[in-house]
Amino acid sequence: MRYLTFALAKGRLAKTTLAMLEQIGITCEEMKDKDSRKLIFVNEELKLKFFLAKAPDVPTYVEYGAADIGVVGKDTILEEGRKLFEVLDLGFGKCRMCVAGPKSANELLQHHELIRVATKYPNIAKDYFYNKKHQTVEIIKLNGSIELAPIVGLSEVIVDIVETGSTLRENGLDVLEEICPLSARMVVNQVSMKMENERITKLITDLRSLL
Ligand code: PRP
């Protein structure tokens, strides 16, 4: 039996995923050692390997087959646009992709003005404004603290994740338009899905019954 390899997006997503896997009998003791600098962890008995990666890299590892299975947010899947199968909504990490800004920007959106949009997700923003809204905008890529952009005058609006809404609230910004709901998803390499169908299908079935 060959190893099945999991790529997990570092952080909260990975922690919740490991807890879920544990509930269906998949454990990785090696991974629990917080001081370890190891990058890849093995469960010899179940012939499984696990590694943590930056979220945007997870779909890359899965598309190329360096990982058979990945767990990552829908935001990253949409942004990266990799060839893979999205097989399961894991139901946690729920949030929304939104257009946000000061209330005054509402008018600019309604009148399809040529505005600037700051975002960590340029592909999602482009798809939304160009293909869905048919509005020409200038997209400015940022790498974090996106809410700053309209406050300091870099852009009129932002496209970003909203979870509780408190970051927006505390900075005097509002959700202006909703793009799509998001949550953690399981993705599978297209070849692995065929070659390891039985094991992967069982994993999906077990997780589904847990959900
Ligand atoms: C995310 C997102 C928002 C915030 C939304 O940022 O970009 O800023 O969380 O959460 P809320 O609606 O519950 O306030 P993250 O903390 O991941 O950091 P970043 O801004 O550096 O991307």
mmCIF file of C-alpha atoms in Angstrom, residues 64-173:
data_model
loop_
_atom_site.group_PDB
_atom_site.id
_atom_site.type_symbol
_atom_site.label_atom_id
_atom_site.label_comp_id
_atom_site.label_asym_id
_atom_site.label_seq_id
_atom_site.Cartn_x
_atom_site.Cartn_y
_atom_site.Cartn_z
ATOM 1 C CA TYR A 64 0.890 18.420 -8.937
ATOM 2 C CA GLY A 65 0.181 15.282 -6.882
ATOM 3 C CA ALA A 66 2.797 16.066 -4.228
ATOM 4 C CA ALA A 67 -0.193 15.737 -1.907
ATOM 5 C CA ASP A 68 -3.138 13.476 -2.695
ATOM 6 C CA ILE A 69 -5.500 15.387 -0.438
ATOM 7 C CA GLY A 70 -5.629 18.982 0.781
ATOM 8 C CA VAL A 71 -7.662 20.930 3.274
ATOM 9 C CA VAL A 72 -7.926 24.630 2.556
ATOM 10 C CA GLY A 73 -10.416 27.508 2.503
ATOM 11 C CA LYS A 74 -12.777 28.014 -0.437
ATOM 12 C CA ASP A 75 -11.287 31.522 -0.795
ATOM 13 C CA THR A 76 -7.885 30.021 -1.609
ATOM 14 C CA ILE A 77 -9.387 27.438 -3.972
ATOM 15 C CA LEU A 78 -11.175 30.178 -5.929
ATOM 16 C CA GLU A 79 -8.165 32.464 -5.970
ATOM 17 C CA GLU A 80 -5.652 29.825 -7.064
ATOM 18 C CA GLY A 81 -7.888 28.233 -9.726
ATOM 19 C CA ARG A 82 -5.936 24.962 -9.754
ATOM 20 C CA LYS A 83 -7.045 21.752 -11.434
ATOM 21 C CA LEU A 84 -8.332 19.551 -8.626
ATOM 22 C CA PHE A 85 -11.488 17.955 -7.309
ATOM 23 C CA GLU A 86 -13.277 19.719 -4.480
ATOM 24 C CA VAL A 87 -14.941 16.795 -2.719
ATOM 25 C CA LEU A 88 -16.257 17.952 0.637
ATOM 26 C CA ASP A 89 -17.404 21.040 2.491
ATOM 27 C CA LEU A 90 -16.020 20.472 5.989
ATOM 28 C CA GLY A 91 -18.455 22.997 7.442
ATOM 29 C CA PHE A 92 -16.012 24.916 9.614
ATOM 30 C CA GLY A 93 -14.154 28.174 9.021
ATOM 31 C CA LYS A 94 -17.391 29.664 7.776
ATOM 32 C CA CYS A 95 -17.159 33.250 6.546
ATOM 33 C CA ARG A 96 -18.064 35.397 3.521
ATOM 34 C CA MET A 97 -16.140 37.042 0.710
ATOM 35 C CA CYS A 98 -17.398 40.611 0.543
ATOM 36 C CA VAL A 99 -16.955 43.997 -1.008
ATOM 37 C CA ALA A 100 -16.562 46.384 1.915
ATOM 38 C CA GLY A 101 -15.857 50.050 2.432
ATOM 39 C CA PRO A 102 -17.310 53.223 3.894
ATOM 40 C CA LYS A 103 -21.076 53.614 3.348
ATOM 41 C CA SER A 104 -20.330 56.488 0.976
ATOM 42 C CA ALA A 105 -18.760 54.041 -1.497
ATOM 43 C CA ASN A 106 -22.144 52.426 -2.112
ATOM 44 C CA GLU A 107 -22.986 55.050 -4.665
ATOM 45 C CA LEU A 108 -19.735 54.477 -6.559
ATOM 46 C CA LEU A 109 -20.581 50.798 -6.773
ATOM 47 C CA GLN A 110 -24.129 51.423 -7.951
ATOM 48 C CA HIS A 111 -23.017 53.848 -10.656
ATOM 49 C CA HIS A 112 -20.276 51.507 -11.874
ATOM 50 C CA GLU A 113 -17.626 54.170 -11.351
ATOM 51 C CA LEU A 114 -13.987 53.410 -12.123
ATOM 52 C CA ILE A 115 -12.936 52.753 -8.537
ATOM 53 C CA ARG A 116 -9.896 51.203 -6.894
ATOM 54 C CA VAL A 117 -10.321 47.866 -5.140
ATOM 55 C CA ALA A 118 -7.679 46.664 -2.673
ATOM 56 C CA THR A 119 -7.527 42.945 -1.968
ATOM 57 C CA LYS A 120 -5.484 39.881 -1.137
ATOM 58 C CA TYR A 121 -7.643 38.079 -3.725
ATOM 59 C CA PRO A 122 -7.118 39.788 -7.122
ATOM 60 C CA ASN A 123 -8.544 36.879 -9.152
ATOM 61 C CA ILE A 124 -11.744 36.692 -7.104
ATOM 62 C CA ALA A 125 -12.101 40.478 -7.271
ATOM 63 C CA LYS A 126 -11.491 40.510 -11.040
ATOM 64 C CA ASP A 127 -13.997 37.736 -11.645
ATOM 65 C CA TYR A 128 -16.623 39.475 -9.531
ATOM 66 C CA PHE A 129 -16.268 42.980 -10.962
ATOM 67 C CA TYR A 130 -15.505 42.092 -14.598
ATOM 68 C CA ASN A 131 -17.555 38.957 -15.196
ATOM 69 C CA LYS A 132 -20.457 39.247 -12.780
ATOM 70 C CA LYS A 133 -20.944 43.007 -12.372
ATOM 71 C CA HIS A 134 -19.470 44.133 -15.688
ATOM 72 C CA GLN A 135 -17.798 47.020 -13.887
ATOM 73 C CA THR A 136 -14.291 48.157 -14.816
ATOM 74 C CA VAL A 137 -12.173 48.710 -11.715
ATOM 75 C CA GLU A 138 -8.514 49.021 -10.809
ATOM 76 C CA ILE A 139 -7.415 46.143 -8.614
ATOM 77 C CA ILE A 140 -4.604 46.692 -6.128
ATOM 78 C CA LYS A 141 -3.043 43.599 -4.580
ATOM 79 C CA LEU A 142 -2.219 43.770 -0.870
ATOM 80 C CA ASN A 143 -0.947 41.074 1.477
ATOM 81 C CA GLY A 144 -2.828 41.742 4.704
ATOM 82 C CA SER A 145 -4.652 44.283 6.879
ATOM 83 C CA ILE A 146 -6.751 45.071 3.816
ATOM 84 C CA GLU A 147 -9.138 47.240 5.850
ATOM 85 C CA LEU A 148 -6.430 49.895 5.992
ATOM 86 C CA ALA A 149 -6.722 50.666 2.280
ATOM 87 C CA PRO A 150 -9.969 52.698 2.264
ATOM 88 C CA ILE A 151 -9.040 54.351 5.576
ATOM 89 C CA VAL A 152 -5.777 55.779 4.274
ATOM 90 C CA GLY A 153 -7.139 56.499 0.797
ATOM 91 C CA LEU A 154 -5.420 53.767 -1.183
ATOM 92 C CA SER A 155 -8.732 52.486 -2.519
ATOM 93 C CA GLU A 156 -12.449 53.212 -2.393
ATOM 94 C CA VAL A 157 -13.414 49.639 -1.447
ATOM 95 C CA ILE A 158 -11.870 46.297 -0.553
ATOM 96 C CA VAL A 159 -12.631 42.681 -1.381
ATOM 97 C CA ASP A 160 -11.933 40.611 1.713
ATOM 98 C CA ILE A 161 -13.076 37.902 4.068
ATOM 99 C CA VAL A 162 -15.630 38.850 6.701
ATOM 100 C CA GLU A 163 -16.125 36.460 9.577
ATOM 101 C CA THR A 164 -17.595 38.183 12.648
ATOM 102 C CA GLY A 165 -17.544 41.626 11.021
ATOM 103 C CA SER A 166 -15.704 43.147 13.969
ATOM 104 C CA THR A 167 -12.643 44.262 11.970
ATOM 105 C CA LEU A 168 -14.928 46.216 9.641
ATOM 106 C CA ARG A 169 -16.997 47.640 12.506
ATOM 107 C CA GLU A 170 -14.010 48.772 14.519
ATOM 108 C CA ASN A 171 -12.689 50.612 11.476
ATOM 109 C CA GLY A 172 -15.912 52.311 10.430
ATOM 110 C CA LEU A 173 -16.444 50.136 7.374
#
